[in-house]
Amino acid sequence: MKHSLFSILVIYFIGVVDIDVLAQVVCTNFDGTPCEPNDTELTFTPTPQTPNNTYVDAFKWENWDYKTDCVLRRYQTYMSTTFPNAVLLSCPNYEYNCHGYAWHMEFGGYGQRLAIKGEQISKYWNDGSFYEVNFVPQNAKGIAVYANNAHSAVTVPGSNPMKFRSKWGQGYLVEHLPNETPYGTPQRYYLRCGACDAAPNLFQMTYNWGSVSTVNFVSAGGYNLNTNLHPCQLSNNINWSANGNNWGPTGNKNIGAWFNLNAGQSLTFSVSAPSSCGTSNRNVTFVAQSSYRMANTASIKDRLEIEFDNVDYLEILPQQIIIFDEKTGKEELNVDVRELFRAKKLEGKKLTIDVGKLARGMKIVNFLYLKLDSKDVQEKLNKGGIESVDLERKTDRIVLTD
């Protein structure tokens, strides 16, 4: 890349390296002469094309005197001290850059070396040759793009933790961790369309503040659900429905649905999206926090009966019910609803609490629910844990009589 950190480091290419064998390459040093890099760009012909046949402007840096041992030593010292975990896969080469390697050479370029400027790479996703994803699956080969299109890198399928391979300007071809480069942190990821890396990525559906799990527990109210699928080569029979009814226009891959849930109500969206790689099906369910009802609150003797709108999920029920004496402020009874739910001691949609031994008079009843509108709580729920999270209080009053 012309204006990258390494654009002034034009080095002569030495030999061919098998990049499947991860050993640091040793590059030959030449006899010393003063080195003055030449950044003159030559138009590359024939003009390369994206996989979907859009022409891309490419170039090569002009070759110059390769007696540059001073540059080579300086560059290799910089690499080894600044990025000690990086593996050098081939010696510096002025013939291609990061974008040429990632977008062209790794996806149909058949070894044709060339350089592509950052402002050109948008052609690869604008014409549908690639599509943006939130992440690249571990066993798929995709492309990571850094800030301002300053750098492109190719993911290494099967690597754990994930490794990238990228060309550093006119310098080395390097295998490295995502953040261990002079270019910062990757900002976007792309997969090749039509390569059958995966069927349409239905897991890009999002609502309000983040990703959507299979079952989402929310407070009652309004929400926006967006598919934002961006799959490749979708046919026109995408099925998008909610509780069995058509929801959005057929074939639309970017549907934004607004829905409003009442207390205890559930809504299941079903999406089926086909492409040349296969068909993906996904069900996403939203369940609103269950509300409660208490009968005869002004005259209760021995039994406090509470009825809920929905008892199918523990997450939408109050996690605890605590009864205080209004006059003294003393806690008199603490009911762990979680234990009762797990022990299957709810009677249908009802919970019965024995209050016969409590002193008579006005009582405050606190219902402690999960704060389902909290992003922190949602993230913990998606990880499978509801312990040690913030609870919100709903307060009611009852009168115990003789």
mmCIF file of C-alpha atoms in Angstrom:
data_model
loop_
_atom_site.group_PDB
_atom_site.id
_atom_site.type_symbol
_atom_site.label_atom_id
_atom_site.label_comp_id
_atom_site.label_asym_id
_atom_site.label_seq_id
_atom_site.Cartn_x
_atom_site.Cartn_y
_atom_site.Cartn_z
ATOM 1 C CA MET A 1 0.000 0.000 0.000
ATOM 2 C CA LYS A 2 1.498 3.263 -1.103
ATOM 3 C CA HIS A 3 1.154 5.225 2.104
ATOM 4 C CA SER A 4 1.522 2.394 4.641
ATOM 5 C CA LEU A 5 4.301 2.124 7.156
ATOM 6 C CA PHE A 6 6.123 -0.201 4.832
ATOM 7 C CA SER A 7 5.609 1.533 1.495
ATOM 8 C CA ILE A 8 9.162 2.832 1.562
ATOM 9 C CA LEU A 9 10.559 -0.618 2.134
ATOM 10 C CA VAL A 10 10.811 -2.014 -1.372
ATOM 11 C CA ILE A 11 12.610 -5.332 -1.206
ATOM 12 C CA TYR A 12 13.633 -7.870 -3.819
ATOM 13 C CA PHE A 13 11.704 -11.158 -3.599
ATOM 14 C CA ILE A 14 13.817 -14.190 -2.742
ATOM 15 C CA GLY A 15 12.455 -17.592 -3.723
ATOM 16 C CA VAL A 16 9.203 -19.398 -3.004
ATOM 17 C CA VAL A 17 8.093 -20.506 0.464
ATOM 18 C CA ASP A 18 5.530 -23.194 1.312
ATOM 19 C CA ILE A 19 3.247 -21.291 3.694
ATOM 20 C CA ASP A 20 1.718 -24.512 5.029
ATOM 21 C CA VAL A 21 4.977 -25.046 6.934
ATOM 22 C CA LEU A 22 5.036 -22.380 9.612
ATOM 23 C CA ALA A 23 8.704 -21.667 10.068
ATOM 24 C CA GLN A 24 10.312 -18.264 9.966
ATOM 25 C CA VAL A 25 11.841 -17.641 6.549
ATOM 26 C CA VAL A 26 15.447 -16.556 6.302
ATOM 27 C CA CYS A 27 15.988 -13.852 3.713
ATOM 28 C CA THR A 28 19.355 -13.396 2.052
ATOM 29 C CA ASN A 29 21.124 -10.119 2.628
ATOM 30 C CA PHE A 30 22.895 -8.438 -0.293
ATOM 31 C CA ASP A 31 26.048 -6.412 -0.517
ATOM 32 C CA GLY A 32 25.548 -3.018 1.044
ATOM 33 C CA THR A 33 24.778 0.016 -1.046
ATOM 34 C CA PRO A 34 22.758 3.112 -0.112
ATOM 35 C CA CYS A 35 19.058 2.295 -0.502
ATOM 36 C CA GLU A 36 16.622 4.837 -1.860
ATOM 37 C CA PRO A 37 13.140 3.290 -2.315
ATOM 38 C CA ASN A 38 11.127 3.974 -5.445
ATOM 39 C CA ASP A 39 7.354 4.189 -4.978
ATOM 40 C CA THR A 40 6.591 4.686 -8.664
ATOM 41 C CA GLU A 41 3.399 2.792 -9.520
ATOM 42 C CA LEU A 42 2.887 0.992 -12.813
ATOM 43 C CA THR A 43 -0.619 0.185 -14.058
ATOM 44 C CA PHE A 44 -1.248 -3.540 -13.960
ATOM 45 C CA THR A 45 -2.535 -5.266 -17.080
ATOM 46 C CA PRO A 46 -4.617 -7.216 -17.769
ATOM 47 C CA THR A 47 -7.148 -5.556 -15.435
ATOM 48 C CA PRO A 48 -8.283 -8.015 -12.718
ATOM 49 C CA GLN A 49 -11.942 -8.670 -11.917
ATOM 50 C CA THR A 50 -13.956 -9.553 -8.850
ATOM 51 C CA PRO A 51 -15.556 -13.032 -8.808
ATOM 52 C CA ASN A 52 -18.720 -11.328 -10.114
ATOM 53 C CA ASN A 53 -16.772 -9.755 -12.993
ATOM 54 C CA THR A 54 -16.421 -6.146 -11.829
ATOM 55 C CA TYR A 55 -13.172 -4.572 -13.018
ATOM 56 C CA VAL A 56 -10.733 -3.484 -10.308
ATOM 57 C CA ASP A 57 -7.891 -1.021 -10.813
ATOM 58 C CA ALA A 58 -4.598 -2.657 -9.868
ATOM 59 C CA PHE A 59 -0.920 -1.712 -10.047
ATOM 60 C CA LYS A 60 2.595 -2.881 -9.366
ATOM 61 C CA TRP A 61 5.387 -0.908 -7.792
ATOM 62 C CA GLU A 62 8.239 -0.355 -10.188
ATOM 63 C CA ASN A 63 11.220 -2.643 -9.676
ATOM 64 C CA TRP A 64 14.475 -1.015 -8.634
ATOM 65 C CA ASP A 65 18.003 -1.950 -7.642
ATOM 66 C CA TYR A 66 17.684 -4.897 -5.272
ATOM 67 C CA LYS A 67 20.983 -4.349 -3.456
ATOM 68 C CA THR A 68 19.153 -3.287 -0.296
ATOM 69 C CA ASP A 69 20.656 -5.195 2.612
ATOM 70 C CA CYS A 70 20.335 -2.106 4.851
ATOM 71 C CA VAL A 71 16.546 -2.010 4.339
ATOM 72 C CA LEU A 72 16.175 -5.747 4.756
ATOM 73 C CA ARG A 73 18.083 -5.840 8.025
ATOM 74 C CA ARG A 74 16.202 -2.832 9.380
ATOM 75 C CA TYR A 75 12.832 -4.335 8.439
ATOM 76 C CA GLN A 76 13.528 -7.793 9.851
ATOM 77 C CA THR A 77 14.784 -6.309 13.122
ATOM 78 C CA TYR A 78 11.613 -4.223 13.401
ATOM 79 C CA MET A 79 9.421 -7.295 12.822
ATOM 80 C CA SER A 80 11.187 -9.519 15.334
ATOM 81 C CA THR A 81 11.205 -6.920 18.117
ATOM 82 C CA THR A 82 7.753 -5.332 17.634
ATOM 83 C CA PHE A 83 5.761 -8.445 16.716
ATOM 84 C CA PRO A 84 7.688 -11.409 18.183
ATOM 85 C CA ASN A 85 4.760 -13.840 17.679
ATOM 86 C CA ALA A 86 4.383 -13.094 13.982
ATOM 87 C CA VAL A 87 5.541 -15.831 11.603
ATOM 88 C CA LEU A 88 7.214 -14.636 8.407
ATOM 89 C CA LEU A 89 5.934 -16.764 5.530
ATOM 90 C CA SER A 90 7.807 -15.228 2.605
ATOM 91 C CA CYS A 91 10.470 -12.629 2.013
ATOM 92 C CA PRO A 92 9.543 -9.023 1.154
ATOM 93 C CA ASN A 93 8.116 -8.532 -2.324
ATOM 94 C CA TYR A 94 7.204 -5.344 -4.154
ATOM 95 C CA GLU A 95 4.857 -7.160 -6.593
ATOM 96 C CA TYR A 96 1.732 -7.300 -4.394
ATOM 97 C CA ASN A 97 0.180 -5.775 -1.269
ATOM 98 C CA CYS A 98 -2.336 -6.800 1.413
ATOM 99 C CA HIS A 99 -5.467 -6.112 -0.662
ATOM 100 C CA GLY A 100 -4.099 -7.849 -3.733
ATOM 101 C CA TYR A 101 -3.228 -10.880 -1.637
ATOM 102 C CA ALA A 102 -6.495 -11.102 0.330
ATOM 103 C CA TRP A 103 -9.132 -10.234 -2.269
ATOM 104 C CA HIS A 104 -7.470 -11.414 -5.464
ATOM 105 C CA MET A 105 -4.738 -13.976 -4.902
ATOM 106 C CA GLU A 106 -6.580 -15.951 -2.209
ATOM 107 C CA PHE A 107 -9.930 -15.987 -4.025
ATOM 108 C CA GLY A 108 -9.419 -16.891 -7.667
ATOM 109 C CA GLY A 109 -6.284 -14.950 -8.578
ATOM 110 C CA TYR A 110 -4.380 -18.196 -9.199
ATOM 111 C CA GLY A 111 -1.064 -16.804 -7.980
ATOM 112 C CA GLN A 112 -1.254 -13.614 -10.061
ATOM 113 C CA ARG A 113 0.606 -11.036 -7.979
ATOM 114 C CA LEU A 114 -0.689 -7.464 -7.960
ATOM 115 C CA ALA A 115 -1.427 -4.521 -5.663
ATOM 116 C CA ILE A 116 -4.885 -2.988 -5.061
ATOM 117 C CA LYS A 117 -5.578 0.308 -3.316
ATOM 118 C CA GLY A 118 -7.931 0.472 -0.339
ATOM 119 C CA GLU A 119 -10.535 2.563 -2.174
ATOM 120 C CA GLN A 120 -10.956 -0.244 -4.709
ATOM 121 C CA ILE A 121 -11.825 -3.149 -2.405
ATOM 122 C CA SER A 122 -15.446 -2.026 -1.849
ATOM 123 C CA LYS A 123 -16.122 -3.320 -5.363
ATOM 124 C CA TYR A 124 -15.776 -6.848 -4.019
ATOM 125 C CA TRP A 125 -18.755 -6.526 -1.661
ATOM 126 C CA ASN A 126 -20.788 -3.938 -3.575
ATOM 127 C CA ASP A 127 -21.218 -6.313 -6.528
ATOM 128 C CA GLY A 128 -22.201 -9.246 -4.276
ATOM 129 C CA SER A 129 -18.954 -11.187 -4.622
ATOM 130 C CA PHE A 130 -18.574 -11.101 -0.818
ATOM 131 C CA TYR A 131 -20.968 -10.342 2.036
ATOM 132 C CA GLU A 132 -20.353 -8.900 5.468
ATOM 133 C CA VAL A 133 -20.698 -11.101 8.568
ATOM 134 C CA ASN A 134 -20.339 -10.508 12.293
ATOM 135 C CA PHE A 135 -17.628 -13.142 12.488
ATOM 136 C CA VAL A 136 -15.934 -15.750 10.297
ATOM 137 C CA PRO A 137 -16.704 -19.370 11.304
ATOM 138 C CA GLN A 138 -13.625 -21.154 12.579
ATOM 139 C CA ASN A 139 -13.467 -23.579 9.649
ATOM 140 C CA ALA A 140 -14.205 -21.029 6.906
ATOM 141 C CA LYS A 141 -11.829 -18.776 5.020
ATOM 142 C CA GLY A 142 -12.875 -15.143 5.146
ATOM 143 C CA ILE A 143 -11.401 -11.672 4.962
ATOM 144 C CA ALA A 144 -10.883 -9.162 7.778
ATOM 145 C CA VAL A 145 -10.740 -5.446 6.931
ATOM 146 C CA TYR A 146 -9.071 -2.916 9.211
ATOM 147 C CA ALA A 147 -9.997 0.726 9.861
ATOM 148 C CA ASN A 148 -10.448 2.953 6.801
ATOM 149 C CA ASN A 149 -9.726 -0.007 4.513
ATOM 150 C CA ALA A 150 -6.065 0.411 5.481
ATOM 151 C CA HIS A 151 -5.376 -3.325 5.577
ATOM 152 C CA SER A 152 -6.903 -6.655 4.562
ATOM 153 C CA ALA A 153 -6.091 -10.076 6.014
ATOM 154 C CA VAL A 154 -7.268 -13.628 5.313
ATOM 155 C CA THR A 155 -8.416 -15.871 8.161
ATOM 156 C CA VAL A 156 -6.725 -19.237 8.587
ATOM 157 C CA PRO A 157 -9.432 -21.956 8.720
ATOM 158 C CA GLY A 158 -9.209 -24.200 11.782
ATOM 159 C CA SER A 159 -6.802 -21.987 13.721
ATOM 160 C CA ASN A 160 -7.542 -21.622 17.425
ATOM 161 C CA PRO A 161 -7.136 -18.897 18.500
ATOM 162 C CA MET A 162 -7.906 -17.501 15.071
ATOM 163 C CA LYS A 163 -4.876 -16.512 13.028
ATOM 164 C CA PHE A 164 -4.661 -14.225 10.005
ATOM 165 C CA ARG A 165 -2.365 -14.192 6.979
ATOM 166 C CA SER A 166 -1.635 -10.873 5.329
ATOM 167 C CA LYS A 167 0.925 -9.026 3.238
ATOM 168 C CA TRP A 168 2.484 -6.080 5.054
ATOM 169 C CA GLY A 169 2.887 -3.424 2.397
ATOM 170 C CA GLN A 170 5.860 -4.236 0.175
ATOM 171 C CA GLY A 171 7.256 -6.360 2.974
ATOM 172 C CA TYR A 172 6.681 -9.849 4.294
ATOM 173 C CA LEU A 173 3.741 -12.205 3.993
ATOM 174 C CA VAL A 174 2.973 -12.814 7.674
ATOM 175 C CA GLU A 175 0.834 -15.103 9.833
ATOM 176 C CA HIS A 176 -0.267 -13.248 12.944
ATOM 177 C CA LEU A 177 -2.969 -12.753 15.573
ATOM 178 C CA PRO A 178 -5.779 -10.321 14.595
ATOM 179 C CA ASN A 179 -4.469 -7.377 16.647
ATOM 180 C CA GLU A 180 -0.742 -7.961 16.215
ATOM 181 C CA THR A 181 -0.177 -5.732 13.201
ATOM 182 C CA PRO A 182 0.809 -2.104 12.598
ATOM 183 C CA TYR A 183 -2.747 -1.537 11.319
ATOM 184 C CA GLY A 184 -4.705 -1.769 14.578
ATOM 185 C CA THR A 185 -7.842 -3.863 15.078
ATOM 186 C CA PRO A 186 -10.015 -5.529 12.391
ATOM 187 C CA GLN A 187 -13.368 -3.805 12.040
ATOM 188 C CA ARG A 188 -15.329 -5.879 9.485
ATOM 189 C CA TYR A 189 -15.407 -9.444 8.193
ATOM 190 C CA TYR A 190 -16.472 -10.858 4.830
ATOM 191 C CA LEU A 191 -17.248 -14.286 3.379
ATOM 192 C CA ARG A 192 -17.152 -15.263 -0.259
ATOM 193 C CA CYS A 193 -20.567 -15.503 -1.918
ATOM 194 C CA GLY A 194 -21.339 -18.687 -3.794
ATOM 195 C CA ALA A 195 -18.379 -20.517 -2.285
ATOM 196 C CA CYS A 196 -20.671 -22.524 0.001
ATOM 197 C CA ASP A 197 -18.744 -21.629 3.131
ATOM 198 C CA ALA A 198 -22.146 -21.635 4.792
ATOM 199 C CA ALA A 199 -25.845 -21.322 4.059
ATOM 200 C CA PRO A 200 -27.395 -17.856 4.662
ATOM 201 C CA ASN A 201 -26.322 -16.470 8.014
ATOM 202 C CA LEU A 202 -29.597 -16.179 9.909
ATOM 203 C CA PHE A 203 -27.756 -15.533 13.157
ATOM 204 C CA GLN A 204 -27.313 -11.907 12.095
ATOM 205 C CA MET A 205 -30.855 -11.161 13.230
ATOM 206 C CA THR A 206 -30.691 -8.543 15.968
ATOM 207 C CA TYR A 207 -33.054 -6.634 18.232
ATOM 208 C CA ASN A 208 -32.585 -3.408 20.144
ATOM 209 C CA TRP A 209 -29.169 -3.835 21.746
ATOM 210 C CA GLY A 210 -27.547 -6.931 20.359
ATOM 211 C CA SER A 211 -27.583 -10.465 19.042
ATOM 212 C CA VAL A 212 -30.600 -12.706 19.370
ATOM 213 C CA SER A 213 -30.561 -16.121 21.024
ATOM 214 C CA THR A 214 -33.126 -18.854 20.389
ATOM 215 C CA VAL A 215 -35.347 -17.715 23.271
ATOM 216 C CA ASN A 216 -35.244 -14.087 24.395
ATOM 217 C CA PHE A 217 -36.784 -12.928 27.669
ATOM 218 C CA VAL A 218 -37.882 -9.308 27.586
ATOM 219 C CA SER A 219 -40.045 -6.883 29.478
ATOM 220 C CA ALA A 220 -43.490 -6.153 28.100
ATOM 221 C CA GLY A 221 -43.399 -3.427 25.461
ATOM 222 C CA GLY A 222 -42.292 -2.657 21.908
ATOM 223 C CA TYR A 223 -39.238 -4.033 20.108
ATOM 224 C CA ASN A 224 -37.580 -3.934 16.707
ATOM 225 C CA LEU A 225 -36.241 -7.090 15.078
ATOM 226 C CA ASN A 226 -34.077 -6.736 11.991
ATOM 227 C CA THR A 227 -32.876 -9.582 9.810
ATOM 228 C CA ASN A 228 -30.040 -7.784 7.993
ATOM 229 C CA LEU A 229 -29.150 -11.138 6.462
ATOM 230 C CA HIS A 230 -27.005 -10.066 3.520
ATOM 231 C CA PRO A 231 -26.777 -13.641 2.251
ATOM 232 C CA CYS A 232 -25.610 -14.311 -1.296
ATOM 233 C CA GLN A 233 -27.704 -15.512 -4.209
ATOM 234 C CA LEU A 234 -30.938 -15.778 -2.257
ATOM 235 C CA SER A 235 -33.902 -17.045 -4.224
ATOM 236 C CA ASN A 236 -37.238 -15.227 -3.934
ATOM 237 C CA ASN A 237 -39.008 -17.604 -1.580
ATOM 238 C CA ILE A 238 -37.696 -16.518 1.804
ATOM 239 C CA ASN A 239 -40.282 -17.407 4.426
ATOM 240 C CA TRP A 240 -40.612 -14.868 7.236
ATOM 241 C CA SER A 241 -43.495 -15.548 9.596
ATOM 242 C CA ALA A 242 -44.583 -15.045 13.182
ATOM 243 C CA ASN A 243 -46.729 -17.624 14.989
ATOM 244 C CA GLY A 244 -47.650 -19.132 11.636
ATOM 245 C CA ASN A 245 -48.685 -15.899 9.895
ATOM 246 C CA ASN A 246 -46.771 -14.191 7.109
ATOM 247 C CA TRP A 247 -44.884 -11.234 8.522
ATOM 248 C CA GLY A 248 -42.860 -9.595 5.793
ATOM 249 C CA PRO A 249 -42.708 -9.434 1.996
ATOM 250 C CA THR A 250 -41.554 -12.586 0.228
ATOM 251 C CA GLY A 251 -37.909 -12.526 -0.756
ATOM 252 C CA ASN A 252 -36.967 -9.507 1.346
ATOM 253 C CA LYS A 253 -33.680 -10.200 3.108
ATOM 254 C CA ASN A 254 -33.607 -7.039 5.245
ATOM 255 C CA ILE A 255 -36.916 -6.999 7.077
ATOM 256 C CA GLY A 256 -37.339 -4.727 10.082
ATOM 257 C CA ALA A 257 -40.224 -5.978 12.230
ATOM 258 C CA TRP A 258 -41.772 -3.966 15.041
ATOM 259 C CA PHE A 259 -43.775 -5.900 17.607
ATOM 260 C CA ASN A 260 -45.401 -5.186 20.938
ATOM 261 C CA LEU A 261 -45.691 -7.788 23.690
ATOM 262 C CA ASN A 262 -48.137 -7.832 26.569
ATOM 263 C CA ALA A 263 -47.176 -9.322 29.928
ATOM 264 C CA GLY A 264 -46.588 -13.056 29.613
ATOM 265 C CA GLN A 265 -47.110 -13.051 25.853
ATOM 266 C CA SER A 266 -44.777 -14.989 23.557
ATOM 267 C CA LEU A 267 -44.053 -14.497 19.869
ATOM 268 C CA THR A 268 -42.039 -16.861 17.655
ATOM 269 C CA PHE A 269 -40.500 -15.738 14.370
ATOM 270 C CA SER A 270 -39.654 -18.391 11.802
ATOM 271 C CA VAL A 271 -37.284 -17.581 8.978
ATOM 272 C CA SER A 272 -36.253 -19.849 6.131
ATOM 273 C CA ALA A 273 -33.617 -18.539 3.702
ATOM 274 C CA PRO A 274 -32.265 -20.532 0.726
ATOM 275 C CA SER A 275 -29.151 -19.968 -1.356
ATOM 276 C CA SER A 276 -26.924 -21.986 -3.656
ATOM 277 C CA CYS A 277 -25.193 -23.341 -0.562
ATOM 278 C CA GLY A 278 -28.355 -24.714 1.038
ATOM 279 C CA THR A 279 -31.245 -23.566 3.182
ATOM 280 C CA SER A 280 -31.089 -22.205 6.711
ATOM 281 C CA ASN A 281 -34.036 -22.346 9.083
ATOM 282 C CA ARG A 282 -34.265 -20.540 12.361
ATOM 283 C CA ASN A 283 -36.875 -19.978 15.041
ATOM 284 C CA VAL A 284 -36.509 -17.005 17.372
ATOM 285 C CA THR A 285 -38.889 -16.658 20.326
ATOM 286 C CA PHE A 286 -39.558 -13.593 22.462
ATOM 287 C CA VAL A 287 -41.291 -14.026 25.837
ATOM 288 C CA ALA A 288 -42.413 -11.045 27.900
ATOM 289 C CA GLN A 289 -42.108 -10.853 31.669
ATOM 290 C CA SER A 290 -45.066 -12.529 33.367
ATOM 291 C CA SER A 291 -47.341 -10.354 35.499
ATOM 292 C CA TYR A 292 -49.126 -11.492 38.663
ATOM 293 C CA ARG A 293 -52.587 -11.163 40.233
ATOM 294 C CA MET A 294 -53.603 -11.569 43.881
ATOM 295 C CA ALA A 295 -57.221 -12.076 44.949
ATOM 296 C CA ASN A 296 -58.859 -10.566 48.071
ATOM 297 C CA THR A 297 -55.801 -8.529 48.981
ATOM 298 C CA ALA A 298 -57.799 -6.673 51.664
ATOM 299 C CA SER A 299 -58.809 -9.831 53.522
ATOM 300 C CA ILE A 300 -56.401 -12.776 53.489
ATOM 301 C CA LYS A 301 -56.296 -15.367 56.255
ATOM 302 C CA ASP A 302 -54.053 -18.398 55.849
ATOM 303 C CA ARG A 303 -53.321 -18.619 52.107
ATOM 304 C CA LEU A 304 -51.963 -16.050 49.692
ATOM 305 C CA GLU A 305 -52.763 -17.141 46.137
ATOM 306 C CA ILE A 306 -50.831 -15.572 43.244
ATOM 307 C CA GLU A 307 -51.683 -16.256 39.607
ATOM 308 C CA PHE A 308 -49.219 -15.559 36.773
ATOM 309 C CA ASP A 309 -49.809 -14.970 33.074
ATOM 310 C CA ASN A 310 -47.082 -17.375 31.976
ATOM 311 C CA VAL A 311 -45.176 -19.996 33.981
ATOM 312 C CA ASP A 312 -43.367 -21.728 31.105
ATOM 313 C CA TYR A 313 -40.040 -20.029 31.816
ATOM 314 C CA LEU A 314 -38.364 -19.277 35.115
ATOM 315 C CA GLU A 315 -36.664 -16.217 33.646
ATOM 316 C CA ILE A 316 -39.938 -14.281 33.268
ATOM 317 C CA LEU A 317 -41.238 -15.069 36.765
ATOM 318 C CA PRO A 318 -40.305 -13.205 39.964
ATOM 319 C CA GLN A 319 -37.181 -14.855 41.310
ATOM 320 C CA GLN A 320 -38.156 -14.123 44.909
ATOM 321 C CA ILE A 321 -41.255 -12.981 46.790
ATOM 322 C CA ILE A 322 -40.552 -11.221 50.101
ATOM 323 C CA ILE A 323 -43.198 -10.198 52.634
ATOM 324 C CA PHE A 324 -42.521 -7.357 55.113
ATOM 325 C CA ASP A 325 -44.588 -6.085 58.007
ATOM 326 C CA GLU A 326 -45.524 -2.503 57.144
ATOM 327 C CA LYS A 327 -45.480 -1.288 60.736
ATOM 328 C CA THR A 328 -42.153 -2.755 61.853
ATOM 329 C CA GLY A 329 -40.401 -3.037 58.470
ATOM 330 C CA LYS A 330 -39.309 -6.530 59.452
ATOM 331 C CA GLU A 331 -38.941 -9.207 56.792
ATOM 332 C CA GLU A 332 -41.322 -12.010 57.762
ATOM 333 C CA LEU A 333 -41.188 -14.401 54.811
ATOM 334 C CA ASN A 334 -38.890 -15.006 51.837
ATOM 335 C CA VAL A 335 -40.117 -17.336 49.104
ATOM 336 C CA ASP A 336 -37.526 -18.570 46.594
ATOM 337 C CA VAL A 337 -39.579 -18.985 43.424
ATOM 338 C CA ARG A 338 -36.584 -20.500 41.647
ATOM 339 C CA GLU A 339 -36.587 -23.504 43.989
ATOM 340 C CA LEU A 340 -40.359 -23.964 43.670
ATOM 341 C CA PHE A 341 -40.172 -23.763 39.858
ATOM 342 C CA ARG A 342 -37.365 -26.300 39.626
ATOM 343 C CA ALA A 343 -39.194 -28.603 42.038
ATOM 344 C CA LYS A 344 -42.360 -28.222 39.904
ATOM 345 C CA LYS A 345 -44.426 -27.058 42.886
ATOM 346 C CA LEU A 346 -46.482 -24.501 40.988
ATOM 347 C CA GLU A 347 -50.163 -25.443 40.622
ATOM 348 C CA GLY A 348 -50.877 -24.673 36.996
ATOM 349 C CA LYS A 349 -50.314 -20.925 36.801
ATOM 350 C CA LYS A 350 -50.824 -20.438 40.531
ATOM 351 C CA LEU A 351 -48.503 -20.201 43.496
ATOM 352 C CA THR A 352 -49.928 -20.642 46.993
ATOM 353 C CA ILE A 353 -48.027 -19.235 49.985
ATOM 354 C CA ASP A 354 -48.845 -20.200 53.583
ATOM 355 C CA VAL A 355 -49.158 -16.944 55.565
ATOM 356 C CA GLY A 356 -51.127 -18.399 58.505
ATOM 357 C CA LYS A 357 -48.254 -17.997 60.963
ATOM 358 C CA LEU A 358 -47.572 -14.361 60.144
ATOM 359 C CA ALA A 359 -48.803 -11.580 62.436
ATOM 360 C CA ARG A 360 -52.037 -9.987 61.323
ATOM 361 C CA GLY A 361 -52.111 -6.554 59.694
ATOM 362 C CA MET A 362 -50.840 -4.689 56.638
ATOM 363 C CA LYS A 363 -48.016 -6.383 54.741
ATOM 364 C CA ILE A 364 -45.772 -5.208 51.909
ATOM 365 C CA VAL A 365 -45.133 -7.818 49.226
ATOM 366 C CA ASN A 366 -42.034 -7.357 47.058
ATOM 367 C CA PHE A 367 -41.822 -9.263 43.768
ATOM 368 C CA LEU A 368 -38.172 -9.345 42.613
ATOM 369 C CA TYR A 369 -37.874 -9.820 38.833
ATOM 370 C CA LEU A 370 -34.871 -10.006 36.534
ATOM 371 C CA LYS A 371 -34.218 -6.633 34.903
ATOM 372 C CA LEU A 372 -34.922 -7.880 31.410
ATOM 373 C CA ASP A 373 -34.321 -4.475 29.816
ATOM 374 C CA SER A 374 -30.728 -4.515 31.062
ATOM 375 C CA LYS A 375 -28.034 -5.336 28.499
ATOM 376 C CA ASP A 376 -25.893 -6.849 31.249
ATOM 377 C CA VAL A 377 -28.709 -9.187 32.287
ATOM 378 C CA GLN A 378 -29.371 -10.158 28.666
ATOM 379 C CA GLU A 379 -25.725 -11.076 28.135
ATOM 380 C CA LYS A 380 -25.724 -13.241 31.272
ATOM 381 C CA LEU A 381 -28.964 -14.924 30.199
ATOM 382 C CA ASN A 382 -27.445 -15.744 26.798
ATOM 383 C CA LYS A 383 -24.542 -17.394 28.608
ATOM 384 C CA GLY A 384 -26.934 -19.587 30.542
ATOM 385 C CA GLY A 385 -26.814 -18.054 34.004
ATOM 386 C CA ILE A 386 -29.406 -16.086 35.955
ATOM 387 C CA GLU A 387 -27.679 -16.139 39.330
ATOM 388 C CA SER A 388 -26.072 -12.992 40.767
ATOM 389 C CA VAL A 389 -27.749 -10.550 38.416
ATOM 390 C CA ASP A 390 -29.614 -7.351 39.173
ATOM 391 C CA LEU A 391 -33.249 -7.646 40.188
ATOM 392 C CA GLU A 392 -35.998 -5.052 39.941
ATOM 393 C CA ARG A 393 -38.739 -4.706 42.541
ATOM 394 C CA LYS A 394 -42.470 -4.533 42.072
ATOM 395 C CA THR A 395 -44.378 -3.755 45.256
ATOM 396 C CA ASP A 396 -47.918 -4.596 46.362
ATOM 397 C CA ARG A 397 -49.848 -4.617 49.654
ATOM 398 C CA ILE A 398 -52.066 -7.142 51.354
ATOM 399 C CA VAL A 399 -53.974 -7.230 54.666
ATOM 400 C CA LEU A 400 -53.911 -10.354 56.824
ATOM 401 C CA THR A 401 -57.078 -10.801 58.897
ATOM 402 C CA ASP A 402 -58.274 -13.240 61.544
#
